[in-house]
Coordinates of C-alpha atoms in Angstrom, one line a residue:
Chain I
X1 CA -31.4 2.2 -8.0
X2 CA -28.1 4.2 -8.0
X3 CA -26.1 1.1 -8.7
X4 CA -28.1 0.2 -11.4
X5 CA -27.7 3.8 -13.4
X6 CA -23.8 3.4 -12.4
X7 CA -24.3 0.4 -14.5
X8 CA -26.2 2.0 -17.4
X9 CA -22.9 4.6 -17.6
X10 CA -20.8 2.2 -17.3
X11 CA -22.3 0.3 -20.5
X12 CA -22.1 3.2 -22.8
X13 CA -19.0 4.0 -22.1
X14 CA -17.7 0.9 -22.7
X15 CA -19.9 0.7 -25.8
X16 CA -19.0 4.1 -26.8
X17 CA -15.4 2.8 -26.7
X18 CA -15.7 0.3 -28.8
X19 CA -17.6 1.8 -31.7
X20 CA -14.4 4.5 -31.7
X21 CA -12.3 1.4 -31.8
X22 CA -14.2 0.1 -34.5
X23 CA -14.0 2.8 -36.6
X24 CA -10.1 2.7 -36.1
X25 CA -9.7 -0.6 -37.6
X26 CA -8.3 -1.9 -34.0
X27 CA -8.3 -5.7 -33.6
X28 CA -10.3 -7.3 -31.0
X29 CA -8.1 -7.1 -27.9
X30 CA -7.8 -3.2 -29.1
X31 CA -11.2 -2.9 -29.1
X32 CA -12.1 -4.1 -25.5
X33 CA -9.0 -2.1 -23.9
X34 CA -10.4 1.2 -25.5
X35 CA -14.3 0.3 -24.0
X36 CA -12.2 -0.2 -20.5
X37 CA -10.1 2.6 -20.6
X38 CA -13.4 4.5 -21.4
X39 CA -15.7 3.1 -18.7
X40 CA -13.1 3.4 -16.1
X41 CA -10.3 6.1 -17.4
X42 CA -12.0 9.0 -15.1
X43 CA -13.1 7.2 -12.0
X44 CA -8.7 6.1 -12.1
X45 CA -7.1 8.7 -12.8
X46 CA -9.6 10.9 -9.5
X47 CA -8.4 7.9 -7.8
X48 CA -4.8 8.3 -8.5
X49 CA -5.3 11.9 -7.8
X50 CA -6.4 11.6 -4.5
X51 CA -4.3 8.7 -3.6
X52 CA -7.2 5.6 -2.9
X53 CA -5.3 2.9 -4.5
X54 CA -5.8 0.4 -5.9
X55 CA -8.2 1.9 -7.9
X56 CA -11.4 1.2 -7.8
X57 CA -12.3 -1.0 -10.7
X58 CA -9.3 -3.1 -9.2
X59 CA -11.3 -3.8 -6.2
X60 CA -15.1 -4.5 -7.1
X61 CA -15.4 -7.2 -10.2
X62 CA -18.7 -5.8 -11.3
X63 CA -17.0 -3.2 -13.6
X64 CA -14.9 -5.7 -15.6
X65 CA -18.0 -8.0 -15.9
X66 CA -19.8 -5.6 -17.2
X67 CA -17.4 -3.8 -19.3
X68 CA -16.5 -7.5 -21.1
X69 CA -20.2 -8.2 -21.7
X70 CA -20.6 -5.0 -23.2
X71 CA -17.7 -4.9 -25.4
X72 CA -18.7 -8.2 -26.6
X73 CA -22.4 -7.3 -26.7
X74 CA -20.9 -4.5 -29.2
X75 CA -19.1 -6.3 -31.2
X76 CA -22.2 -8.9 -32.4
X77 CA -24.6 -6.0 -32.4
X78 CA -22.2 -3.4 -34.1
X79 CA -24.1 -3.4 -37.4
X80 CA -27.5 -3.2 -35.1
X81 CA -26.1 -0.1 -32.5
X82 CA -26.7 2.3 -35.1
X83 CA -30.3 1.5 -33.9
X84 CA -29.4 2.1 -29.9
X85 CA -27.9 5.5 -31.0
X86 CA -30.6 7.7 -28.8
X87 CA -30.8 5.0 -26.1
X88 CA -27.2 4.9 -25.9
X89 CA -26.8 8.7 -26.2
X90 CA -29.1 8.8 -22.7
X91 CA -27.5 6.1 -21.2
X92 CA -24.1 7.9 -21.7
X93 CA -26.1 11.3 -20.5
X94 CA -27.1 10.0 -17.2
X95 CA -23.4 8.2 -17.0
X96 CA -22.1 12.0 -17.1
X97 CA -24.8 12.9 -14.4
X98 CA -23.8 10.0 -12.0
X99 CA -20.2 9.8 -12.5
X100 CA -19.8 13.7 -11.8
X101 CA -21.9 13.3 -8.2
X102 CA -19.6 10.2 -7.4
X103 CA -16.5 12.0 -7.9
X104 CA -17.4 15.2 -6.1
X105 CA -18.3 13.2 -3.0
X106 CA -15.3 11.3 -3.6
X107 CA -13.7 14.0 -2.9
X108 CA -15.2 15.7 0.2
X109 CA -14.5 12.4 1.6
X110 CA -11.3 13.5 0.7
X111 CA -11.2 16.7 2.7
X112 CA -10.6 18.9 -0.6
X113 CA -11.7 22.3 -1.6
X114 CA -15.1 22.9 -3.6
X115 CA -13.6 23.9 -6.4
X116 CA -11.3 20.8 -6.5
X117 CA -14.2 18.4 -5.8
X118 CA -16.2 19.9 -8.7
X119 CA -12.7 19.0 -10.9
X120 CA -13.0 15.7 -9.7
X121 CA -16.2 15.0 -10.5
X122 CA -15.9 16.3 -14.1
X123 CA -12.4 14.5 -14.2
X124 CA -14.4 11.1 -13.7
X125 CA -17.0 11.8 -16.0
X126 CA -15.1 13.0 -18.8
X127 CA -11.6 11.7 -18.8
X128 CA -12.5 8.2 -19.9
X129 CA -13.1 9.5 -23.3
X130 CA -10.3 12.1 -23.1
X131 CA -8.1 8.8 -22.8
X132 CA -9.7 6.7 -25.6
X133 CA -9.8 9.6 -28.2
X134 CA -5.8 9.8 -27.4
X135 CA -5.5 6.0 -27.9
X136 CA -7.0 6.7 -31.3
X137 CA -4.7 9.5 -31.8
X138 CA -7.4 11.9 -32.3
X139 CA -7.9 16.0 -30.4
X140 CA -10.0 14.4 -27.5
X141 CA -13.9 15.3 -28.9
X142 CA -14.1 16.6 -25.3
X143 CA -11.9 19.7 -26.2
X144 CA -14.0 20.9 -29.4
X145 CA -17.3 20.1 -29.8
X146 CA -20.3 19.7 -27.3
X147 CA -21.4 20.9 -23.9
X148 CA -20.3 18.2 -21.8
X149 CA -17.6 19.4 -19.2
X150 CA -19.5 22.5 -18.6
X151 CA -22.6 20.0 -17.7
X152 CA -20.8 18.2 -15.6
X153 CA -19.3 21.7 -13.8
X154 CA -22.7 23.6 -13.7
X155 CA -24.0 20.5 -12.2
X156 CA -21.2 20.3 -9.7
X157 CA -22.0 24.0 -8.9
X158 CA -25.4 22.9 -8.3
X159 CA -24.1 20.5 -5.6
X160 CA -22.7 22.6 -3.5
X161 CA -25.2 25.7 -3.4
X162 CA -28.3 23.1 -2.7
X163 CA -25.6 21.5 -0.3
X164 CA -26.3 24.6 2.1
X165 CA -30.1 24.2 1.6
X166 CA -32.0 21.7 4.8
X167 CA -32.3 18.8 2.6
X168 CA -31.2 15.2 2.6
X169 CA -27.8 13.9 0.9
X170 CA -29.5 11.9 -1.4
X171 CA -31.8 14.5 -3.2
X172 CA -29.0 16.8 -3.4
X173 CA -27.4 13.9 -5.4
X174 CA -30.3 13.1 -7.3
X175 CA -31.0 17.4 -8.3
X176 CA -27.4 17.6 -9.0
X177 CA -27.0 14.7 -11.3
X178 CA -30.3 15.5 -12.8
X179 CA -28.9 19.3 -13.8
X180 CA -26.1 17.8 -15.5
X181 CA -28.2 15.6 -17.2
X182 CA -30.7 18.4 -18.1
X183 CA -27.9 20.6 -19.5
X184 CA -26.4 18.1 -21.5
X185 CA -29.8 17.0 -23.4
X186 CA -30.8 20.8 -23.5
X187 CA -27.3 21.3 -24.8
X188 CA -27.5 18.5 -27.8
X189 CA -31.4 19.4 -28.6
X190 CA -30.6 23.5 -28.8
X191 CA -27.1 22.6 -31.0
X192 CA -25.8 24.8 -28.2
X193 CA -21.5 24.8 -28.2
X194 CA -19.3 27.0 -26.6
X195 CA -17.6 29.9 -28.8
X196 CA -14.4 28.6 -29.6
X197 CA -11.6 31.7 -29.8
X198 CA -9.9 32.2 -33.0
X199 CA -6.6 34.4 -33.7
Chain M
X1 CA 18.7 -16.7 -13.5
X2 CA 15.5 -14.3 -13.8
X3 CA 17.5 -11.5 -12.6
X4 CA 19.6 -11.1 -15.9
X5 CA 16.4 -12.1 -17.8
X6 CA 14.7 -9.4 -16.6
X7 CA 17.7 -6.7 -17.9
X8 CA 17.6 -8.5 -20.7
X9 CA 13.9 -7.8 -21.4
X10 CA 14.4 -4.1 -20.1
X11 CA 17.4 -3.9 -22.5
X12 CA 15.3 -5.3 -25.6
X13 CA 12.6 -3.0 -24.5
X14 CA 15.0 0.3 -24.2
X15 CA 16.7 -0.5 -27.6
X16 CA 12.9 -0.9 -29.5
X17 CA 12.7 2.3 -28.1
X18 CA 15.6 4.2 -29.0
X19 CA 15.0 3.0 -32.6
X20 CA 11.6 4.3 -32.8
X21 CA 12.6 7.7 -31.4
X22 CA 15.7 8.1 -33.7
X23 CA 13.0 7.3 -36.9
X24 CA 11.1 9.9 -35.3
X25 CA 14.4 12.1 -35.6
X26 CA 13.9 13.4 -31.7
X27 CA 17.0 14.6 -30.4
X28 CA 19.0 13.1 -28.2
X29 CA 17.5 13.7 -25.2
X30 CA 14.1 13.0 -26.9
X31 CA 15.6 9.5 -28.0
X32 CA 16.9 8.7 -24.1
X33 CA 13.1 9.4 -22.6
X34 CA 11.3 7.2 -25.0
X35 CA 13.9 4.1 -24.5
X36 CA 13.9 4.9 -20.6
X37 CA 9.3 5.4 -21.1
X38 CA 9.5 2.0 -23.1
X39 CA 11.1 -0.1 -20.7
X40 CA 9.6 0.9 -17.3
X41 CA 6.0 2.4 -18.3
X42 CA 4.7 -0.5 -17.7
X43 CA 5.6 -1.5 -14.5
X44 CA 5.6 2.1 -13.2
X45 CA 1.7 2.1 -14.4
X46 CA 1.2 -1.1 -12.2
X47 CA 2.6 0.1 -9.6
X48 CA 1.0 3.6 -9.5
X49 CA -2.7 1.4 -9.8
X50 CA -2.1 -0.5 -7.2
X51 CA -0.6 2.4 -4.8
X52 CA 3.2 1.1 -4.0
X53 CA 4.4 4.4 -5.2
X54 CA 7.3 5.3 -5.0
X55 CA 7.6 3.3 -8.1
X56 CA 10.0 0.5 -8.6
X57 CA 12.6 1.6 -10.8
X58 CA 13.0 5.0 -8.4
X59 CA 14.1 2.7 -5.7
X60 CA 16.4 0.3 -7.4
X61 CA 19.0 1.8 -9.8
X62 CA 19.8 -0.9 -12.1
X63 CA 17.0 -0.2 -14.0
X64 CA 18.4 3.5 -14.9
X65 CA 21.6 2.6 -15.5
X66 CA 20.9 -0.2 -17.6
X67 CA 18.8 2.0 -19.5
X68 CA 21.3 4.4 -20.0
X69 CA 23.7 2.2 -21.5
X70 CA 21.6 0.4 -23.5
X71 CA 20.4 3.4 -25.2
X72 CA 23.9 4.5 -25.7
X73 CA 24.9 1.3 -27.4
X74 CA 22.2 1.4 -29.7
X75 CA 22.8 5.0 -30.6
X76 CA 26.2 4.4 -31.8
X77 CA 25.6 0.8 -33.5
X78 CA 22.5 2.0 -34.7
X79 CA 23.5 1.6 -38.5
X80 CA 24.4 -2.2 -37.1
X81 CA 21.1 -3.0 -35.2
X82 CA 19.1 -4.3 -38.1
X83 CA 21.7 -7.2 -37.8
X84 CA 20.8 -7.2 -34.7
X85 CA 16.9 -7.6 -35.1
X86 CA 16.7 -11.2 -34.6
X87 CA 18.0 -11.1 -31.3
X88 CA 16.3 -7.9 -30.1
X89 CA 12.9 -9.9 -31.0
X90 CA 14.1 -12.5 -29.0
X91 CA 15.1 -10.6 -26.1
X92 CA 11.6 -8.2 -26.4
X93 CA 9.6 -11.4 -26.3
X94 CA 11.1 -13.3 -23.2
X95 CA 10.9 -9.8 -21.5
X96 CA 7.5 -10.0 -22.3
X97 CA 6.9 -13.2 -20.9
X98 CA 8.8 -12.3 -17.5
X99 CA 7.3 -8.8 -17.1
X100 CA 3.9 -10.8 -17.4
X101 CA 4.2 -12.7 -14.4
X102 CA 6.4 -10.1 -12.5
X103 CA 2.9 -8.0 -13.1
X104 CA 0.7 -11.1 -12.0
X105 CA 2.7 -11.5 -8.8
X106 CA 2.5 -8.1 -7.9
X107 CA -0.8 -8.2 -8.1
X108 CA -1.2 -11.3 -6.0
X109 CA 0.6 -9.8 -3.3
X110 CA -1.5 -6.7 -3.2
X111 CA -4.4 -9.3 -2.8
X112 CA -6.4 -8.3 -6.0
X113 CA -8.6 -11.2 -7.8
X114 CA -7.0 -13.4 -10.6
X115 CA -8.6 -11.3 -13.6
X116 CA -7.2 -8.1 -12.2
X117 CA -3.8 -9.7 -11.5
X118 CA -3.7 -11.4 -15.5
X119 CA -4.9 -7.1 -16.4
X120 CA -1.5 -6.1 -14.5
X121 CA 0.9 -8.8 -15.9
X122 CA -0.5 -7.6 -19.4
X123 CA -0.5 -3.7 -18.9
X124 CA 3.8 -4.2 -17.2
X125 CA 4.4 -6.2 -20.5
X126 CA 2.6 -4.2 -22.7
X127 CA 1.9 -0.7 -21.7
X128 CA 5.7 0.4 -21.9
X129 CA 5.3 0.2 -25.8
X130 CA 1.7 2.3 -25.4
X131 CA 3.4 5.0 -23.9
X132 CA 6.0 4.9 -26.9
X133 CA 3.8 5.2 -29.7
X134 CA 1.5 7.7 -27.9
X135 CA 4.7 9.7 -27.5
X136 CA 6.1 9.4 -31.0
X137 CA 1.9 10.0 -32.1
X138 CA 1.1 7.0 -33.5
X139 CA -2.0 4.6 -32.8
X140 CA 0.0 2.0 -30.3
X141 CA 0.7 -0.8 -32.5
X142 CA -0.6 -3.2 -30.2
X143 CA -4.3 -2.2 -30.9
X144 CA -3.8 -2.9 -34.1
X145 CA -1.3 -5.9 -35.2
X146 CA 0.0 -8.6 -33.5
X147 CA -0.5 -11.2 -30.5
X148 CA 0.9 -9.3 -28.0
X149 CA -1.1 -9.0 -25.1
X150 CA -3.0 -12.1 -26.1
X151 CA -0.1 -13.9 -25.4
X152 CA 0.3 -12.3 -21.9
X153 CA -3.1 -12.6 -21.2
X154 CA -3.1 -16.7 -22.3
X155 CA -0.1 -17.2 -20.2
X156 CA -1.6 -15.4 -17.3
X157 CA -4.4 -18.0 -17.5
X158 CA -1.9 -20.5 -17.6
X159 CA 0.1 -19.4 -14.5
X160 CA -3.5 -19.2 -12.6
X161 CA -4.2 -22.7 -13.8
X162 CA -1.1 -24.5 -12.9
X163 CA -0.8 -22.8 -9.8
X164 CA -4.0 -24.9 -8.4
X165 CA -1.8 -28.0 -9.5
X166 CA 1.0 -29.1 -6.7
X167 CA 3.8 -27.5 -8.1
X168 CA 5.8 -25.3 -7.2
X169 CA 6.0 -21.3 -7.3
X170 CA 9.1 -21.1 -9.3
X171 CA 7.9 -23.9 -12.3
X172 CA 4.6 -22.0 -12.2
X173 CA 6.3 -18.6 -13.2
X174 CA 8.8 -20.0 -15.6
X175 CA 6.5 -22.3 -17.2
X176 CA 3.3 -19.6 -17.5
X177 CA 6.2 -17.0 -18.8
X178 CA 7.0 -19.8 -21.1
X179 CA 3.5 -19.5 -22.7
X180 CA 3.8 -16.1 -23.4
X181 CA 7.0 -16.2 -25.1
X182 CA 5.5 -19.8 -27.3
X183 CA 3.0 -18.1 -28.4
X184 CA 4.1 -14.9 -29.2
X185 CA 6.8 -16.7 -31.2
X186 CA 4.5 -18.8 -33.1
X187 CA 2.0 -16.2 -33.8
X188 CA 5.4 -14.0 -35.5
X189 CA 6.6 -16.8 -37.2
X190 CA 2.9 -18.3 -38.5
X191 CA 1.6 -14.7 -39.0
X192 CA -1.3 -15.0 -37.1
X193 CA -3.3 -11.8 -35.8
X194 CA -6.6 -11.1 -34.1
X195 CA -9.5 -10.6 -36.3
X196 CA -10.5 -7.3 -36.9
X197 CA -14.0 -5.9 -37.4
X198 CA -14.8 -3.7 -40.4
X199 CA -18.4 -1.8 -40.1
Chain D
X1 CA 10.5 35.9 -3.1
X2 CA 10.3 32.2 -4.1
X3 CA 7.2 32.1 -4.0
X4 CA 6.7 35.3 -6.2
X5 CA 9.1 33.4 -9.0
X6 CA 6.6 30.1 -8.6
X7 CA 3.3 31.7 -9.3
X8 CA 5.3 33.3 -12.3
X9 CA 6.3 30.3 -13.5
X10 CA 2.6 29.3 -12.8
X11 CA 1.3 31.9 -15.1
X12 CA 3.6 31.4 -17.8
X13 CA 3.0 27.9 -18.2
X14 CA -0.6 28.9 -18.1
X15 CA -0.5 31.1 -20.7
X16 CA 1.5 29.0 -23.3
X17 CA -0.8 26.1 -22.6
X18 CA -3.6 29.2 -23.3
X19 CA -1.5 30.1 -26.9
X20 CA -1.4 26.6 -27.7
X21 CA -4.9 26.0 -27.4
X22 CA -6.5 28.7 -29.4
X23 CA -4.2 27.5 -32.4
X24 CA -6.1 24.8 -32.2
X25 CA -9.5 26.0 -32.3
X26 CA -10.4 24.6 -29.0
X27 CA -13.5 25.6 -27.1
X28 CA -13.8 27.7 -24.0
X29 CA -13.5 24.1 -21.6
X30 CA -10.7 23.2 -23.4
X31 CA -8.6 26.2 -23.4
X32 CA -8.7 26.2 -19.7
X33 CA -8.1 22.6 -19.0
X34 CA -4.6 23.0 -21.3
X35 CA -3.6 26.0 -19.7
X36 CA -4.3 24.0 -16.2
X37 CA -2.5 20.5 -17.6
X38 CA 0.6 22.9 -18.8
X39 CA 0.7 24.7 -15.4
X40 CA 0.3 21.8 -13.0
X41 CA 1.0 18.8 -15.3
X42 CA 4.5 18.0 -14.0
X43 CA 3.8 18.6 -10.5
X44 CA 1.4 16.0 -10.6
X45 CA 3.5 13.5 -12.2
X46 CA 5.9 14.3 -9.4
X47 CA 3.6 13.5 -6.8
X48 CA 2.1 10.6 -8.3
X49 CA 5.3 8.6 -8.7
X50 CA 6.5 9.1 -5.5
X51 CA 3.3 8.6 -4.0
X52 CA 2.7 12.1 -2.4
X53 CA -1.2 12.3 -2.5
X54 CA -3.6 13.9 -2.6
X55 CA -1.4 16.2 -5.2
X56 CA 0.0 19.4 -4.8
X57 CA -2.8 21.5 -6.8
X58 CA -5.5 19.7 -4.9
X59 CA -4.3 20.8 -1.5
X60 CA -3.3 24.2 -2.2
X61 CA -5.6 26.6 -3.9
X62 CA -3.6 29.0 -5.4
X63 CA -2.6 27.1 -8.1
X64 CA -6.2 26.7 -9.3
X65 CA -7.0 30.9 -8.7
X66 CA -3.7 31.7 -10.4
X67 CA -4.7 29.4 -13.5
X68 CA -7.6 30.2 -13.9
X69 CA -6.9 34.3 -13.6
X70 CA -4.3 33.7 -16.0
X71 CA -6.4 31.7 -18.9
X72 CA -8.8 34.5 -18.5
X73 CA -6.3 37.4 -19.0
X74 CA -4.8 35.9 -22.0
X75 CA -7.7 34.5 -23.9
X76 CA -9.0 38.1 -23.6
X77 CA -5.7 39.9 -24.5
X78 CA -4.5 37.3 -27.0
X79 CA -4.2 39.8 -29.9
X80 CA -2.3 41.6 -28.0
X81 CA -0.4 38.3 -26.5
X82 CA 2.3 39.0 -28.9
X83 CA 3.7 42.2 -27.9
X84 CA 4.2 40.2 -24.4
X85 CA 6.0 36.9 -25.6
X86 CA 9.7 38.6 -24.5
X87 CA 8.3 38.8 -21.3
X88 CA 6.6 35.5 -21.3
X89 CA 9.5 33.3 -22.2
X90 CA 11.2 34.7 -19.7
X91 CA 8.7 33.5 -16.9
X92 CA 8.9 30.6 -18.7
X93 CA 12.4 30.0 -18.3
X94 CA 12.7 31.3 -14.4
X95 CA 9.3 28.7 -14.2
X96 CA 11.5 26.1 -15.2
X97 CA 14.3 26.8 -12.8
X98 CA 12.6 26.9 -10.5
X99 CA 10.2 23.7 -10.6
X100 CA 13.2 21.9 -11.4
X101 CA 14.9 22.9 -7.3
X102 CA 11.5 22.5 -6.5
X103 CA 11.1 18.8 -8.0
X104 CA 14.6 17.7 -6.7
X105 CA 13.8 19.2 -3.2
X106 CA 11.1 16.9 -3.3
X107 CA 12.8 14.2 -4.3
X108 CA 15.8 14.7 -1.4
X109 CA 13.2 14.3 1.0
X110 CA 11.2 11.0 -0.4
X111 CA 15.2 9.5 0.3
X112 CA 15.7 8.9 -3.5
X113 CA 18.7 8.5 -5.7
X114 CA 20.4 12.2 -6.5
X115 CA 19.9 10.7 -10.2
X116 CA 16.3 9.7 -9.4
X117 CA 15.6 13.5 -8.0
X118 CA 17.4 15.0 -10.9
X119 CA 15.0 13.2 -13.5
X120 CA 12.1 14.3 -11.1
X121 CA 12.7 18.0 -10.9
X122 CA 13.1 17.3 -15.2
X123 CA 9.6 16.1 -14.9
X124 CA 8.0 18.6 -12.8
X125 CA 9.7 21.9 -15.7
X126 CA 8.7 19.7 -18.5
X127 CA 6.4 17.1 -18.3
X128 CA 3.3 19.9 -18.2
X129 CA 4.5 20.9 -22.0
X130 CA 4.8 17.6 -22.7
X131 CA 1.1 16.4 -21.6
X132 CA -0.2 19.8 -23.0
X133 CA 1.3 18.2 -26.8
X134 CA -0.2 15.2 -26.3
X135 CA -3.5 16.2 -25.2
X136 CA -3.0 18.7 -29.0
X137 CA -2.2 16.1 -30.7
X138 CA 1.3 16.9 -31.7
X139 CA 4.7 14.9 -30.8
X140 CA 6.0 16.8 -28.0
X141 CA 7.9 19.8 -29.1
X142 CA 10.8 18.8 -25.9
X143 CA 11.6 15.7 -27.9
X144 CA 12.4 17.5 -31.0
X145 CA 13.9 21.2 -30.7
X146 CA 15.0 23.4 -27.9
X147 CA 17.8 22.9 -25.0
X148 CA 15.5 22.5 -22.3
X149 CA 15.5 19.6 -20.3
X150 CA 19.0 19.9 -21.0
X151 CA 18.9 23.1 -19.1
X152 CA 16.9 21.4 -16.1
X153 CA 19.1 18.3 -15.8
X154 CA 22.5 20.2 -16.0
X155 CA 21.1 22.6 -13.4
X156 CA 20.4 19.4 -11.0
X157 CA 23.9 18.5 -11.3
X158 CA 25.1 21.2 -10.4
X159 CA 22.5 21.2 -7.6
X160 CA 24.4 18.2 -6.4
X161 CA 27.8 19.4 -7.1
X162 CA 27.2 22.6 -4.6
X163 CA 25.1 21.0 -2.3
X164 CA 28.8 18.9 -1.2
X165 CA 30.6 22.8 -0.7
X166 CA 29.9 24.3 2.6
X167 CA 26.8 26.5 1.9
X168 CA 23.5 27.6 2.8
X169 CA 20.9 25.4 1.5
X170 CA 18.9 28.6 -0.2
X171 CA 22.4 29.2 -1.9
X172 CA 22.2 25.9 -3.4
X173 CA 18.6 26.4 -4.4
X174 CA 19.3 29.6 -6.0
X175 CA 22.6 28.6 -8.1
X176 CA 21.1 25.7 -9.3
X177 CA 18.4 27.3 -10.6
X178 CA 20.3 30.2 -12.0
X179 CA 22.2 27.7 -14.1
X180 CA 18.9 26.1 -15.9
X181 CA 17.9 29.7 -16.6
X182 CA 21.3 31.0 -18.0
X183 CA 22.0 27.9 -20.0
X184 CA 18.2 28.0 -21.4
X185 CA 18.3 31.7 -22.7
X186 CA 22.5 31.2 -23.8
X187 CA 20.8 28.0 -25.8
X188 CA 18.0 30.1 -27.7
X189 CA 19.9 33.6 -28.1
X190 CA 22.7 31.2 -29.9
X191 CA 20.4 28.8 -31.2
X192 CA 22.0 25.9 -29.5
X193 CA 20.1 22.3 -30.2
X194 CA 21.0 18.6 -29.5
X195 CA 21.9 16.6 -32.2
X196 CA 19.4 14.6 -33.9
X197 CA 20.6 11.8 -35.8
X198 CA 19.3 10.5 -38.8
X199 CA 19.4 6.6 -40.0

């Protein structure tokens, strides 16, 4: 089951990308390197990080399969997505939620700090559309607007206190993901942002 | 033989950068990094993905010291370098074509499958340019113009074609590089350019 | 004492990635992550190209407490940030001297080129500005104004130069460094800048 959610983030991300690359006026070679660099942007550069080269998506095929059929699946549909919007929108929610339990265990594998592991697993789940947003020379979205790091760190906070409780590693996956999830959603429903500083 | 036509590329490729930089009116030292990012961001991005750090050009000084000089030459003959165009395009594209199957050989050796190998001889030839117009804040060109990394990508289905045939190593690199640098040069010269899709 | 002067250097970066970040309306997330980029950015450059993973920051948690401390205290005393920015470019500057010994140490013992170790210690004083730009979206301010990688690559040749007289090692460390620092503030009290030059 958790392979196929991996999958579901994957596809938005990579459909994400495109519609950004889209909008930019990029040609079609543009297009599918900005729904790559999306779907995989965080999981390399936590890899890269910790030093497991080569990278992940280098090593398992599945992600370019599906990252190509997506893109592609994009591109036909594009005038259609605009129906997909609120699947896509969850699809790209529980992406968040996965990604960010993936890279925090990532990195207790890796012997690291709490702190650090809860950097990683935002890292993964958010990077991919720091990079494409700097591809399309735009402030990364990421920076400004939404809840979405601070989902992925609350849940990643989550982790580690139900971490100490006597339950199995795979429902402290599942309630951590799931918090990040919840967050998000609650986040997007309520119009809640965080206060931005100004001079 | 592919020695000096691999300076020559990573001459072509420092010069394109050094005249982007100086049209960006960064100073000198501003102007050095971008001609020294152009011509060994790609390879160093390779290398970092597939973990044979430390990178290539920090172990073999040619690469610096070509560098260097190129970007001095075209400082001062920069007022002449438009005469020069023509054979700077040249140059660029057959440094294209090597850096493609430098990448795909690379990738080979680190055992990685052909798809992932024809991604890496694609990102050495194409990602040093990236890095310059992300540097200089531009959209990278190569989203949205030209058969660039079309042509890497069609000549790194060539060389994984050919190689199958019973011929040897050295024909299959110069003839697959060849590809690249045909049909870049055709593309130029017929103005042809991927499709782009408008919402 | 060094390590006094580091975690200076640490805050100042910090900070100016804080400054930067408010100017542009960022949120509360991104404020942090660009004071954390500036601080730590060329570090991890450094450790990625040479292939010392998992990075600095990861392994050593002071960097992340110091950060963070430091993001808090000047988000809350911004308006009063001003008052402070005598005292701030002058961490700044002694940050810079000092990650520059730092990044060429480094380099010395990965066995690479004086040259080669010279650029990294320029990379670990400058590279966190430059990502912290980027990630703005604003052409890096080092490839425009300023003696400053100046400062850091003069100082690592003098580095080099010393390190053939007969002295201590922690001599070498400290002239070296001395010499970015001086040449940086003699630069901005005298309004010293490269050349740029214009087509």
């Amino acid at each position: 089951m958790f392979f196929t959610i991996d999958i579901l983030g994957t596809i938005a991300f990579a459909i994400s990308g495109v519609l950004v690359a889209i909008n930019k006026k990029m040609d079609l070679f543009g297009i599918l390197i900005i729904a790559f660099v999306t779907a995989v942007g965080g999981g390399t550069l936590r890899d890269l990080l910790i030093g497991d080269t080569p990278v992940n998506w280098m090593k398992d095929m599945t992600f370019s399969y599906v990252i190509m059929a997506s893109a592609i699946f994009a591109m036909i549909f594009r005038s259609k997505i605009n129906y997909l919007r609120t699947s896509l929108f969850l699809f790209d929610t529980i992406g968040i939620g996965l990604y960010t339990v993936i890279g925090i265990d990532k990195g207790l594998n890796a012997g690291l700090h709490p702190i650090i592991c809860i950097a990683l697993g935002t890292m993964t789940a958010s990077f991919g559309g720091v990079l494409r947003d700097i591809l399309c020379n735009e402030i990364p979205v990421i920076f400004r607007k939404e809840i979405y790091a601070t989902a992925c760190i609350l849940g990643g906070i989550t982790y580690f206190m139900i971490r100490m409780l006597p339950i199995q590693d795979n429902w402290v996956f599942i309630i951590a993901g799931s918090v990040v999830i919840a967050i998000r959603l609650l986040a997007v429903k309520f119009k809640i942002a965080l206060p931005t500083i100004y001079k």
